[in-house]
Every structure is written in structure tokens, then in C-alpha cells.
Amino acid sequence: MAQIPNEELLKRIGEKFGEQVTLVGEPYGLLTVETSRDQIIDLLTFLKTDPALKFIFLTDITGIHYPEQEKQIGIIYHLHSLTTNTRIRIKVFLADGDVHIPTATVLWEGANWMERETYDFFGVIFDGHPDLRRILNVDDMTAFPMRKEFPLEDPNRVDKKDYFFGR
Amino acid sequence: MQNHPVYTDNDPQSELSTLNLGPTHPATHGVFQNVLQLDGERIVSGVSTIGYIHRAFEKIAEHRPFYQITPLTDRLNYCSSPINNMGWHMTVEKLLGITTPKRVDYLRVIVMELARIADHIVCNGVLGVDTGAFTGFLYMMEFREAIYEIYEEVCGSRLTTNIGRIGGFERNFNSIAFAKLRKFLVDFPKTLKEFESLFNRNRIFVDRTKDVAAVTAEEALSYSWTGPLLRAAGVDYDVRAMNPYSSYEDFDFEVPVGTNGDVYSRFLVRNEEMWQSLRLIDQALTKLDKEPSDVFHADVPEFYLPPKEEVYNNMEALIYHFKIVMGEIPTPNTEVYHSVEGANGELGFYLVNDGGRSPYRLHFRRPSFINYQMYAPMSRGMLLSDAIINMSSLNVIAGELDA
């Protein structure tokens, strides 16, 4: 089947969700929409189960941090319809201190580790996740290291001070 | 996945033993731990722990100019690092709107397919070792060495290649590289054929792998599997065929698809992929003959790192070199997702750029990370010896798992 044009895809989503889903843009031809956490599972379910769209494949879930924005933490989903070879990117932004979003493991088993990774790096709490623990970092870590306030080097380290190297 | 009875703590029969499979068990191919509950030799439940070699690549990438991210991608799947390098360079090219000449595309196809063969040689060879057959591994290893020698001729290094540049290659391929490549194309099919005849109908091998760890297409899709694992389960999704990059649309090749989704199917799919890769390399060589022999990069001086000898003798080149290395090149404020067919599946790069000297956010979609999460659930009910073979067949590379 041929690729679904972005306008048509957006129209289908608009018919179902109206103002709840807004267009962000089409960078490099990839339709990018934004929605709220109340709508995200409904939107993902619609995209996955709609017989014409069939976004059955969850490519990726990840996060992003914009410290200067009111809603700082973004969660980004990439879906792929293998029958029509169409991709879509969905973004949800949440305010810091209230970083809760329903889990997508109800739709895809594979979302499990992707969400654990997003939790580990950004502190996003996926409500209803069966096993929300850190995945790559140690369990007793308190920071969420991919947030922008954490610098690459630990500022408290003394062995990397310039004066030890004659700088 | 099979369903077997799970004993509870109150069950008088429940004399379960706990076994740490890994983190440094030879069969775990790296550092990943699986805490298994065993009822005799049957696995009742398991929990996978990863992260032992987590190196914070995504964080480091936020502090580096585009060129200096290439060494990070090398260390993702170090069995086929050129695919990662070129995937990354193609992502940046997509971001910057650079079109590469056809000759560069074909050379990239050659190097990427060589990397795929090298990766599958290790995977299928080790799968043989895990079933007790060392011979096939030894036969095939010789050709991984041959591939490394070709890399060496092209870029000077073997394992972590850092091959290529934004826009093409650092230098042109010399005649020795092509001679070695042609020799490889003549010699390797014989050994691959021998390897297949050693395993494909081998009673012990077939008994150990057929119907072991069988996964249906629905399960594989639900777990977001890609690559040979997904194709062995019967889904013909291949990024090269579906979203062609680097001129794959010019080539004639097939996407091998399995039926059973078991370890045996995965083995066969990988073998068949090696044949297809040889076909692709052969076609690429023919196509290269029609292209001008001195082109090896796009004409984009503002992004392509100038050759070293020019940097030493030419002011213009020195300025460009400095600007590029320091990340002072103008980049758009946008985001891009680009994926390539890595040896283990869809290797994706999600790059959010803010026009600065390094990416605002870079996320690697690592196929091993996503493929491996099914390991513990699918091991339930399996024999321990089968779980070992299953791990080999998943071809999880620790560098890609932990990133």
C-alpha cells in the first residue's frame, strides 16, 4: 500500500481528536504532532488499531528536556505503519514536578524497556508500568542524568581540576 | 512463548534454585546478568539486568560537535561499526541537506554489506560454538579477518573504524582494497557453502535449534523486534527495502524471511542475508565501474573535513578544518530521525538540533536494547541449555545494549 500523505493522516487524526492534537511540523517529511497526557493512550490506540492507518510498530520512545519552557519534559513517540510505510512522531510535554504519563505497555510489550530508559534518564513516571525501575544507571542514584541541569562532568571531582594539569 | 506451571512459595514441590547467568558468563557475550529461577533444569522465571557498561553516550553526544560523535557510534555495535558510522553520517547529511554522489553511495553499500557479513559470521559462528560445533566458527573467522583487512586498506583501522566523513569518505579506495574485495568475493562463497552444509542438515544442530525459542510474528512486533529476528518470525521488514538510503533502491536483492521464528530460522535468515550481501557487493562493484573513479565525497567544503596535507599547506583548508572541528558550522534548528538497517535491526538516530555546535539531544534507537528485552519472558519454561542458544541467536552486542 502506498504511503499515507501527511495531510490525510492529519485530517484523520483531526476528525477523531479535534483540538486535542495539534500539528508541530513536518521536519524532513515526518509528521509531528503534539498532544496531552490525557489523550496520548487514546491517540496511540487509534493509530494502532485503525484499519486504514495500522501504526502497529512502535519504533521508539524517548524523552527530551527544555529547562526554559513551562512544560519542561517532553516524551517523544515514533510509530511506524509497516503496511503503508508511514511514520509519525508524537510529542507530549509535561511540567516538572508532575511528570506522570500513562504507560504504553498496554499496547506494546516493547514499550517496557523504552519507558524504563526514559524514566531512568528523565524521571518520567509512567503510570501503570509493570516494572518501573532504573535500567542503565544504578538503583540508588537520585538524579535523572539526561536533564540539562546535570553537567557531563561531576563538578565535585577534584582529580580533573585544571591546576593539576598545569592549565 | 510456551506457558509452563509457575510454582508458588507455598507449593511443596517448589524447590527452586537461583542461578546468576552472567554478568561475566562466557555465554552472555558481554556483561548482562540474568537471575534465573530454576526448577531442575527448567527456567521458571527470569529477570534481566543490564547497564554494566553504560557509558552515557547520549549525554556525551550533547557536548560534542557532529564529527566527534562518530567514535561514539563506533562503539555501539562494535562487530559492524561501519554501519553505525555511516548511519550517523547519513543522519547529519539529511539534517544539513547534503546529497552524496552515486559513487559514494555505492562505496558505502560495499562497506556496510561487508560489515553485515562480518557481524553475521560472528553470530552464526558462535551459535555453532554454543551447540558444541567449533569447526564452523574457525572456518568463518578467517573471512572476518579478510573483511577487517579491507577496512584497514580503506581507513587504517579494523574494529572501531571511524570510517567516512560527512559527505563521503576520508580518502579514495585504493587498488589494493578492490583487489582484496574481489578476492573475498571469490573465496568467501565457497566457505559459506561449506559452513551451510556443515550445519543446515546436521542432526545435532537441527535438534538443538529447531522449535527452540519460537516467537510468533505478533509477539515479535509487539516487542518492536527488527532485523533478522523479526524476519525469522515471518515479517519482511527491512529498512533497506522499505526506506532505501544510500542508493539501495538501485540494487536488486531479496529480503529473506523465515517461517518459524525459532533459533534455526534465525540462523538460516542470517546465512541467507550473507548471500544477499555478497550479491549487493557484486552489483555495487559493477555499478562503480560506470562512475568516475576519483570521486569519493560530496563537494561541500563547509562540512567535509579537508585532507590533512591541504590543511598544512592551504590557508583556506586550515580555516575550514578549524571551523568544522570546533563545531562552528552553520546547522539548522530542527529535528530529524534517520534509520539504517544495522546487522541486528533498525538502528535509528533521533537528532534534535538547535543550531549550536553539538546536538541538543541525540537518541540512539539501538536494536540490541530493544531485542533483548524479550529474553527473560521468552526463556520462561525453557531448558537452561536452550536459553544459552537462544541468547546466541538474539546476537545481542553489549555495546549496543548499554550505550
Coordinates of C-alpha atoms in Angstrom, one line a residue:
Chain A
M1 CA 0.0 0.0 0.0
A2 CA 1.1 3.5 -0.7
Q3 CA 2.4 5.9 1.9
I4 CA -0.4 7.9 3.6
P5 CA 0.1 11.6 2.8
N6 CA 0.7 13.8 5.9
E7 CA -2.4 15.9 5.1
E8 CA -4.7 12.9 5.0
L9 CA -3.2 11.5 8.2
L10 CA -3.6 14.8 10.0
K11 CA -7.2 15.0 8.7
R12 CA -8.0 11.6 10.1
I13 CA -6.5 12.4 13.5
G14 CA -8.3 15.8 13.4
E15 CA -11.6 14.2 12.8
K16 CA -11.2 12.0 15.8
F17 CA -9.5 14.2 18.2
G18 CA -10.2 17.8 17.0
E19 CA -8.2 20.4 19.0
Q20 CA -6.7 17.7 21.3
V21 CA -3.9 17.0 18.8
T22 CA -2.0 19.9 17.3
L23 CA 0.4 19.9 14.4
V24 CA 4.0 20.7 15.3
G25 CA 5.5 20.5 11.9
E26 CA 6.8 18.1 9.2
P27 CA 10.6 18.2 9.6
Y28 CA 12.1 16.2 6.7
G29 CA 8.6 14.8 5.8
L30 CA 7.9 13.2 9.1
L31 CA 4.6 14.3 10.5
T32 CA 5.0 15.6 14.1
V33 CA 2.0 16.2 16.3
E34 CA 1.6 17.2 19.9
T35 CA -1.0 16.0 22.4
S36 CA -1.7 15.9 26.1
R37 CA -1.2 13.1 28.5
D38 CA -4.9 12.6 28.8
Q39 CA -5.2 11.8 25.1
I40 CA -1.9 10.0 24.5
I41 CA -3.2 6.4 25.0
D42 CA -6.4 7.1 23.1
L43 CA -4.3 8.6 20.2
L44 CA -1.8 5.6 20.2
T45 CA -4.7 3.2 20.4
F46 CA -6.4 4.9 17.5
L47 CA -3.3 4.9 15.4
K48 CA -2.5 1.3 16.1
T49 CA -6.0 -0.2 15.6
D50 CA -7.5 2.0 12.9
P51 CA -7.8 -0.4 9.9
A52 CA -6.6 2.2 7.4
L53 CA -3.7 3.5 9.4
K54 CA -2.3 0.5 11.2
F55 CA 0.6 2.0 13.0
I56 CA 1.3 -1.4 14.5
F57 CA 5.0 -0.9 15.1
L58 CA 6.4 1.2 18.0
T59 CA 9.8 2.3 16.8
D60 CA 10.9 4.3 19.8
I61 CA 10.0 6.1 23.0
T62 CA 12.4 8.7 24.4
G63 CA 12.5 12.0 26.3
I64 CA 13.8 15.5 25.9
H65 CA 14.4 18.3 28.4
Y66 CA 13.8 22.0 27.7
P67 CA 14.6 23.7 31.0
E68 CA 13.5 27.2 29.9
Q69 CA 10.0 26.0 28.9
E70 CA 7.0 26.0 31.2
K71 CA 6.4 22.3 30.3
Q72 CA 10.0 21.1 30.5
I73 CA 9.9 17.4 29.9
G74 CA 8.9 16.0 26.6
I75 CA 8.1 12.4 25.8
I76 CA 8.5 11.5 22.1
Y77 CA 7.0 8.5 20.4
H78 CA 7.9 7.3 17.0
L79 CA 5.4 5.0 15.3
H80 CA 5.6 3.2 12.0
S81 CA 2.9 1.7 9.9
L82 CA 4.5 -1.3 8.3
T83 CA 1.7 -1.8 5.8
T84 CA 1.7 1.7 4.4
N85 CA 5.3 2.6 5.3
T86 CA 4.3 5.8 7.0
R87 CA 6.0 7.2 10.1
I88 CA 4.6 9.6 12.7
R89 CA 6.2 11.4 15.7
I90 CA 4.1 12.2 18.7
K91 CA 5.1 14.6 21.5
V92 CA 3.7 15.1 24.9
F93 CA 5.1 17.8 27.2
L94 CA 4.8 17.8 30.9
A95 CA 5.6 20.3 33.7
D96 CA 8.4 19.4 36.0
G97 CA 7.1 18.1 39.4
D98 CA 4.2 16.4 37.7
V99 CA 5.9 14.2 35.3
H100 CA 3.2 11.5 35.1
I101 CA 2.0 9.8 31.9
P102 CA 0.1 6.6 31.3
T103 CA 2.2 3.7 30.1
A104 CA 2.1 2.4 26.6
T105 CA 2.9 -1.1 27.7
V106 CA -0.9 -1.8 27.5
L107 CA -0.5 -1.5 23.7
W108 CA 3.1 -2.8 23.1
E109 CA 5.1 -5.1 25.3
G110 CA 8.2 -3.5 23.8
A111 CA 7.4 -0.2 25.4
N112 CA 8.5 -1.6 28.7
W113 CA 12.3 -1.0 28.5
M114 CA 11.9 2.1 26.4
E115 CA 9.9 3.6 29.2
R116 CA 12.3 2.4 31.8
E117 CA 15.1 4.1 30.0
T118 CA 13.1 7.3 29.7
Y119 CA 12.3 7.1 33.4
D120 CA 16.0 6.4 34.2
F121 CA 17.2 9.4 32.1
F122 CA 14.5 12.0 32.6
G123 CA 12.4 10.9 35.6
V124 CA 9.2 10.4 33.7
I125 CA 6.8 8.3 35.7
F126 CA 4.8 6.0 33.5
D127 CA 1.6 5.3 35.4
G128 CA 0.7 1.6 35.3
H129 CA 4.1 0.4 34.2
P130 CA 4.7 -3.1 35.4
D131 CA 8.3 -2.7 36.4
L132 CA 9.3 1.0 36.6
R133 CA 12.9 0.8 37.8
R134 CA 16.2 2.3 36.5
I135 CA 17.6 0.3 33.7
L136 CA 21.1 1.5 32.8
N137 CA 22.1 3.5 35.9
V138 CA 22.5 2.2 39.5
D139 CA 19.3 1.9 41.6
D140 CA 20.4 4.3 44.4
M141 CA 21.1 7.2 42.0
T142 CA 19.0 10.2 42.9
A143 CA 19.5 12.4 39.8
F144 CA 18.0 11.9 36.3
P145 CA 21.2 12.5 34.3
M146 CA 19.9 13.4 30.9
R147 CA 18.2 16.5 32.3
K148 CA 20.1 19.6 31.3
E149 CA 20.9 20.7 34.8
F150 CA 23.3 17.9 35.2
P151 CA 26.6 18.6 33.6
L152 CA 28.7 16.0 31.9
E153 CA 31.4 16.0 34.5
D154 CA 30.8 15.8 38.2
P155 CA 31.7 19.4 39.4
N156 CA 32.8 17.9 42.8
R157 CA 35.6 15.8 41.3
V158 CA 39.0 17.1 42.3
D159 CA 41.1 14.9 40.1
K160 CA 40.0 16.8 36.9
K161 CA 40.8 20.3 38.1
D162 CA 42.8 22.3 35.6
Y163 CA 45.6 23.2 38.0
F164 CA 46.6 19.5 38.3
F165 CA 47.4 19.6 34.6
G166 CA 49.2 23.0 34.6
R167 CA 46.3 24.7 32.8
Chain B
M1 CA 6.3 -18.4 24.0
Q2 CA 5.4 -21.5 26.0
N3 CA 3.4 -21.5 29.2
H4 CA 4.6 -23.7 31.9
P5 CA 3.3 -24.0 35.5
V6 CA 4.8 -21.5 37.8
Y7 CA 5.3 -22.8 41.3
T8 CA 4.5 -20.6 44.3
D9 CA 6.3 -20.4 47.6
N10 CA 3.8 -22.5 49.4
D11 CA 4.0 -25.3 46.9
P12 CA 5.7 -28.3 48.4
Q13 CA 7.2 -29.0 45.0
S14 CA 8.8 -25.6 44.8
E15 CA 12.4 -26.3 45.4
L16 CA 13.6 -23.7 43.1
S17 CA 17.2 -22.8 42.7
T18 CA 18.5 -19.4 41.7
L19 CA 21.2 -19.1 39.1
N20 CA 23.0 -16.0 38.0
L21 CA 23.6 -16.4 34.3
G22 CA 26.1 -13.7 33.8
P23 CA 27.2 -10.9 34.1
T24 CA 30.5 -12.5 33.0
H25 CA 29.5 -15.9 31.9
P26 CA 31.1 -16.8 28.5
A27 CA 27.6 -17.4 27.1
T28 CA 26.4 -13.9 27.8
H29 CA 28.8 -12.4 25.3
G30 CA 29.5 -9.4 27.3
V31 CA 28.1 -8.1 30.5
F32 CA 24.5 -8.8 31.1
Q33 CA 23.1 -10.5 34.1
N34 CA 20.1 -12.8 34.1
V35 CA 18.8 -14.0 37.5
L36 CA 17.0 -17.2 36.7
Q37 CA 14.8 -19.3 38.9
L38 CA 15.3 -22.9 38.0
D39 CA 13.1 -26.0 38.6
G40 CA 15.7 -28.6 37.9
E41 CA 16.9 -27.5 34.5
R42 CA 13.8 -25.7 33.5
I43 CA 13.6 -22.0 33.8
V44 CA 10.6 -20.9 35.8
S45 CA 11.2 -17.2 35.7
G46 CA 14.0 -14.7 35.0
V47 CA 15.0 -11.1 35.4
S48 CA 17.4 -9.4 33.1
T49 CA 19.7 -6.7 34.5
I50 CA 21.7 -4.5 32.1
G51 CA 23.7 -1.4 32.4
Y52 CA 27.1 -2.7 33.4
I53 CA 28.9 -0.9 30.7
H54 CA 26.6 2.1 30.4
R55 CA 28.9 4.9 29.1
A56 CA 26.4 7.8 28.8
F57 CA 26.8 8.1 25.0
E58 CA 23.7 10.3 24.7
K59 CA 24.9 12.7 27.3
I60 CA 28.4 12.8 25.8
A61 CA 26.9 13.5 22.4
E62 CA 25.3 16.6 23.7
H63 CA 28.7 18.1 24.3
R64 CA 30.5 17.1 21.1
P65 CA 30.5 18.5 17.5
F66 CA 29.0 16.2 14.9
Y67 CA 32.3 14.8 13.7
Q68 CA 33.4 13.8 17.2
I69 CA 30.2 11.8 17.7
T70 CA 31.4 9.3 15.1
P71 CA 33.7 7.5 17.6
L72 CA 30.7 7.0 19.9
T73 CA 28.7 5.3 17.2
D74 CA 31.7 3.0 16.5
R75 CA 31.3 1.6 20.0
L76 CA 27.6 0.8 19.7
N77 CA 27.7 -2.4 17.8
Y78 CA 31.4 -3.0 17.5
C79 CA 31.0 -6.1 15.3
S80 CA 29.7 -3.9 12.5
S81 CA 30.8 -0.4 13.3
P82 CA 30.9 0.9 9.7
I83 CA 27.1 0.6 9.6
N84 CA 26.8 2.8 12.7
N85 CA 29.3 5.4 11.4
M86 CA 27.5 5.7 8.1
G87 CA 24.1 5.7 9.7
W88 CA 25.3 8.7 11.7
H89 CA 26.9 10.5 8.8
M90 CA 23.7 10.0 6.7
T91 CA 21.7 11.4 9.6
V92 CA 23.8 14.5 9.6
E93 CA 23.7 14.7 5.8
K94 CA 19.9 14.6 6.0
L95 CA 19.9 17.3 8.6
L96 CA 22.2 19.5 6.5
G97 CA 20.6 18.7 3.2
I98 CA 23.7 17.2 1.6
T99 CA 23.4 14.9 -1.4
T100 CA 26.2 12.5 -2.0
P101 CA 27.5 11.4 -5.4
K102 CA 26.4 7.9 -6.6
R103 CA 29.9 6.6 -6.3
V104 CA 30.0 7.4 -2.6
D105 CA 26.6 5.7 -2.1
Y106 CA 27.9 2.5 -3.8
L107 CA 31.1 2.5 -1.8
R108 CA 29.0 2.9 1.3
V109 CA 26.9 0.0 0.3
I110 CA 30.0 -2.1 -0.1
V111 CA 31.4 -1.3 3.3
M112 CA 28.0 -1.6 5.1
E113 CA 27.4 -5.0 3.5
L114 CA 30.9 -6.2 4.4
A115 CA 30.1 -5.1 8.0
R116 CA 26.8 -7.1 7.9
I117 CA 28.7 -10.2 6.7
A118 CA 31.3 -9.7 9.5
D119 CA 28.6 -9.4 12.1
H120 CA 26.7 -12.5 10.9
I121 CA 29.9 -14.5 10.7
V122 CA 30.4 -13.9 14.4
C123 CA 26.8 -14.5 15.3
N124 CA 26.3 -17.7 13.4
G125 CA 29.8 -19.0 14.1
V126 CA 29.2 -18.5 17.9
L127 CA 25.8 -20.1 17.6
G128 CA 27.6 -23.1 16.3
V129 CA 30.1 -23.0 19.2
D130 CA 27.3 -22.8 21.7
T131 CA 25.8 -26.0 20.3
G132 CA 29.2 -27.7 20.5
A133 CA 30.5 -27.2 17.0
F134 CA 33.7 -25.2 16.9
T135 CA 34.7 -26.1 13.3
G136 CA 32.3 -23.7 11.6
F137 CA 33.4 -20.8 13.7
L138 CA 37.1 -21.4 12.8
Y139 CA 36.3 -21.7 9.1
M140 CA 34.4 -18.4 9.1
M141 CA 36.6 -16.4 11.3
E142 CA 39.2 -16.3 8.5
F143 CA 36.9 -14.2 6.5
R144 CA 36.1 -11.8 9.2
E145 CA 39.8 -11.2 9.2
A146 CA 39.7 -10.7 5.4
I147 CA 36.9 -8.1 5.9
Y148 CA 39.0 -6.3 8.5
E149 CA 41.9 -6.2 6.1
I150 CA 39.7 -4.4 3.6
Y151 CA 38.6 -1.9 6.3
E152 CA 42.3 -1.4 7.1
E153 CA 43.0 -0.7 3.5
V154 CA 40.2 1.8 3.3
C155 CA 40.6 3.7 6.6
G156 CA 43.6 2.3 8.5
S157 CA 41.7 0.7 11.4
R158 CA 40.0 -2.6 11.9
L159 CA 37.5 -2.8 14.7
T160 CA 36.3 0.7 15.6
T161 CA 36.7 2.0 12.1
N162 CA 35.6 5.7 12.3
I163 CA 35.2 5.2 8.5
G164 CA 33.9 8.0 6.4
R165 CA 33.1 11.7 6.7
I166 CA 30.1 13.9 6.4
G167 CA 29.6 13.8 2.6
G168 CA 31.6 10.7 1.8
F169 CA 34.9 9.1 2.7
E170 CA 38.1 10.5 4.1
R171 CA 40.2 9.1 1.2
N172 CA 39.6 7.2 -2.0
F173 CA 39.7 3.4 -2.1
N174 CA 43.0 2.2 -3.4
S175 CA 43.5 -0.6 -5.8
I176 CA 44.7 -3.0 -3.1
A177 CA 41.3 -2.6 -1.3
F178 CA 39.5 -3.5 -4.5
A179 CA 41.8 -6.4 -5.1
K180 CA 41.2 -7.7 -1.6
L181 CA 37.5 -7.2 -2.1
R182 CA 37.5 -9.2 -5.3
K183 CA 39.4 -12.0 -3.7
F184 CA 36.9 -12.0 -0.8
L185 CA 34.0 -12.3 -3.3
V186 CA 35.7 -15.3 -4.9
D187 CA 36.8 -17.1 -1.7
F188 CA 34.0 -16.5 0.8
P189 CA 31.1 -18.2 -1.0
K190 CA 33.0 -21.5 -1.0
T191 CA 33.4 -21.4 2.8
L192 CA 29.9 -20.1 3.3
K193 CA 28.6 -23.0 1.3
E194 CA 30.7 -25.4 3.3
F195 CA 29.5 -23.8 6.6
E196 CA 25.9 -24.2 5.5
S197 CA 26.5 -27.9 4.6
L198 CA 28.1 -28.4 8.0
F199 CA 25.1 -27.1 9.9
N200 CA 21.9 -26.9 7.9
R201 CA 21.1 -30.6 7.9
N202 CA 23.3 -31.5 10.9
R203 CA 21.2 -33.7 13.1
I204 CA 22.6 -32.4 16.4
F205 CA 22.4 -28.8 15.3
V206 CA 18.9 -29.0 14.0
D207 CA 17.7 -30.9 17.1
R208 CA 19.2 -28.3 19.3
T209 CA 17.8 -25.3 17.4
K210 CA 14.6 -26.2 15.7
D211 CA 11.4 -25.1 17.6
V212 CA 13.6 -23.6 20.3
A213 CA 12.6 -20.2 21.5
A214 CA 10.0 -19.9 18.8
V215 CA 8.3 -16.5 18.5
T216 CA 5.3 -15.6 16.5
A217 CA 5.1 -12.6 14.3
E218 CA 2.6 -10.9 16.6
E219 CA 4.9 -11.3 19.6
A220 CA 7.9 -10.1 17.7
L221 CA 6.0 -7.0 16.5
S222 CA 4.7 -6.3 20.0
Y223 CA 8.2 -6.3 21.3
S224 CA 9.3 -4.0 18.5
W225 CA 11.8 -6.5 17.2
T226 CA 13.6 -5.7 14.0
G227 CA 16.3 -7.2 11.8
P228 CA 16.9 -10.9 11.3
L229 CA 14.9 -11.8 14.4
L230 CA 11.7 -10.2 13.1
R231 CA 12.2 -11.5 9.6
A232 CA 12.8 -15.1 11.0
A233 CA 9.3 -14.7 12.6
G234 CA 7.9 -14.1 9.2
V235 CA 7.7 -10.3 8.8
D236 CA 9.5 -8.9 5.8
Y237 CA 10.5 -5.6 7.3
D238 CA 13.9 -4.4 6.2
V239 CA 14.8 -0.7 6.3
R240 CA 17.0 -1.1 3.1
A241 CA 13.9 -2.2 1.2
M242 CA 11.3 -0.1 2.8
N243 CA 13.1 3.2 3.3
P244 CA 16.0 2.9 0.9
Y245 CA 19.0 5.0 1.8
S246 CA 22.4 5.2 0.2
S247 CA 21.0 4.2 -3.2
Y248 CA 19.7 0.8 -2.1
E249 CA 16.8 1.4 -4.4
D250 CA 19.2 0.9 -7.4
F251 CA 20.0 -2.6 -6.3
D252 CA 18.4 -6.0 -6.9
F253 CA 18.2 -8.0 -3.7
E254 CA 15.8 -10.1 -1.7
V255 CA 14.7 -9.9 1.9
P256 CA 15.0 -13.4 3.4
V257 CA 12.0 -14.3 5.5
G258 CA 11.7 -17.2 7.9
T259 CA 8.6 -19.1 8.9
N260 CA 9.1 -20.5 12.4
G261 CA 10.7 -17.6 14.3
D262 CA 12.8 -20.2 16.2
V263 CA 16.6 -20.3 16.6
Y264 CA 17.0 -22.4 13.5
S265 CA 15.1 -19.8 11.4
R266 CA 17.2 -17.0 12.7
F267 CA 20.3 -19.0 11.7
L268 CA 19.0 -19.6 8.2
V269 CA 17.9 -16.0 7.7
R270 CA 21.4 -14.7 8.7
N271 CA 23.0 -17.1 6.3
E272 CA 20.7 -16.1 3.5
E273 CA 21.4 -12.4 4.3
M274 CA 25.1 -13.1 3.8
W275 CA 24.4 -14.4 0.3
Q276 CA 22.3 -11.3 -0.4
S277 CA 25.1 -9.1 0.9
L278 CA 27.5 -10.7 -1.5
R279 CA 25.1 -10.1 -4.3
L280 CA 24.8 -6.4 -3.3
I281 CA 28.6 -6.0 -3.2
D282 CA 29.0 -7.7 -6.5
Q283 CA 26.4 -5.3 -8.1
A284 CA 28.0 -2.3 -6.4
L285 CA 31.3 -3.2 -8.0
T286 CA 29.7 -3.3 -11.4
K287 CA 28.0 0.0 -10.9
L288 CA 31.2 1.6 -9.7
D289 CA 32.9 0.9 -13.0
K290 CA 30.5 3.3 -14.6
E291 CA 31.2 6.1 -12.1
P292 CA 34.2 8.5 -12.2
S293 CA 37.0 6.8 -10.2
D294 CA 38.3 9.9 -8.4
V295 CA 35.0 10.9 -6.6
F296 CA 34.8 9.9 -3.0
H297 CA 33.0 12.8 -1.3
A298 CA 30.4 15.4 -2.0
D299 CA 31.5 18.9 -2.9
V300 CA 30.6 20.5 0.5
P301 CA 33.8 22.3 1.7
E302 CA 31.8 23.9 4.6
F303 CA 31.1 20.4 6.1
Y304 CA 33.6 18.0 4.7
L305 CA 36.8 17.8 6.6
P306 CA 39.6 18.8 4.2
P307 CA 42.5 16.3 3.7
K308 CA 45.4 16.7 6.1
E309 CA 48.1 17.6 3.6
E310 CA 45.9 20.5 2.4
V311 CA 45.4 21.7 6.0
Y312 CA 49.1 22.0 6.3
N313 CA 49.6 23.9 3.0
N314 CA 46.5 25.8 2.3
M315 CA 45.1 28.6 4.4
E316 CA 41.5 28.1 3.2
A317 CA 41.6 24.4 4.1
L318 CA 43.1 25.3 7.5
I319 CA 40.2 27.7 8.3
Y320 CA 37.6 25.1 7.2
H321 CA 39.3 22.4 9.2
F322 CA 39.3 24.6 12.3
K323 CA 35.7 25.7 11.9
I324 CA 34.5 22.2 11.3
V325 CA 36.4 20.6 14.2
M326 CA 35.3 23.3 16.6
G327 CA 31.7 22.8 15.5
E328 CA 31.4 26.3 14.1
I329 CA 29.5 25.1 11.0
P330 CA 26.0 26.5 10.5
T331 CA 23.3 23.9 11.2
P332 CA 19.5 24.2 11.0
N333 CA 17.3 24.4 14.1
T334 CA 15.2 21.3 13.6
E335 CA 14.9 17.6 14.3
V336 CA 15.5 14.6 12.2
Y337 CA 15.0 10.8 12.5
H338 CA 17.0 8.6 10.3
S339 CA 17.4 4.8 10.4
V340 CA 19.5 2.3 8.7
E341 CA 19.4 -1.5 8.7
G342 CA 22.0 -2.5 11.2
A343 CA 23.2 -6.1 11.4
N344 CA 20.7 -6.6 14.3
G345 CA 17.8 -4.5 13.0
E346 CA 16.7 -0.9 12.7
L347 CA 19.4 1.4 14.0
G348 CA 17.8 4.8 14.4
F349 CA 19.2 8.2 15.1
Y350 CA 16.9 10.8 16.5
L351 CA 18.7 14.1 16.4
V352 CA 17.2 17.3 17.8
N353 CA 19.3 20.3 16.8
D354 CA 19.2 23.9 18.0
G355 CA 21.8 25.3 15.7
G356 CA 24.5 25.0 18.3
R357 CA 27.8 23.3 17.9
S358 CA 26.5 20.0 19.2
P359 CA 23.1 18.2 19.1
Y360 CA 20.6 19.5 21.6
R361 CA 19.5 15.9 22.1
L362 CA 20.7 12.7 20.4
H363 CA 18.9 9.4 20.9
F364 CA 20.1 6.1 19.5
R365 CA 17.4 3.6 18.8
R366 CA 19.6 0.5 19.5
P367 CA 18.2 -2.7 18.1
S368 CA 20.0 -4.9 20.6
F369 CA 18.5 -3.0 23.5
I370 CA 15.0 -3.5 22.2
N371 CA 15.5 -7.1 21.0
Y372 CA 17.0 -8.2 24.3
Q373 CA 14.0 -7.2 26.5
M374 CA 12.1 -10.3 25.3
Y375 CA 14.9 -12.6 26.5
A376 CA 13.6 -13.1 30.1
P377 CA 10.0 -13.5 29.3
M378 CA 10.7 -15.9 26.4
S379 CA 13.1 -18.0 28.5
R380 CA 10.2 -19.0 30.8
G381 CA 9.7 -22.7 30.5
M382 CA 12.8 -23.2 28.5
L383 CA 15.7 -25.5 29.4
L384 CA 18.8 -23.8 30.6
S385 CA 20.8 -25.2 27.7
D386 CA 18.2 -23.8 25.3
A387 CA 18.3 -20.4 26.9
I388 CA 22.1 -20.3 26.1
I389 CA 21.5 -21.0 22.5
N390 CA 18.6 -18.5 22.4
M391 CA 20.9 -15.8 23.7
S392 CA 23.4 -16.5 20.9
S393 CA 20.6 -16.4 18.3
L394 CA 19.5 -12.9 19.5
N395 CA 23.0 -11.6 18.7
V396 CA 22.9 -9.0 21.5
I397 CA 26.0 -6.9 21.4
A398 CA 26.8 -5.4 24.8
G399 CA 27.9 -2.0 23.4
E400 CA 24.6 -1.5 21.7
L401 CA 22.6 -2.8 24.6
D402 CA 24.0 -0.3 27.2
A403 CA 25.2 2.7 25.1

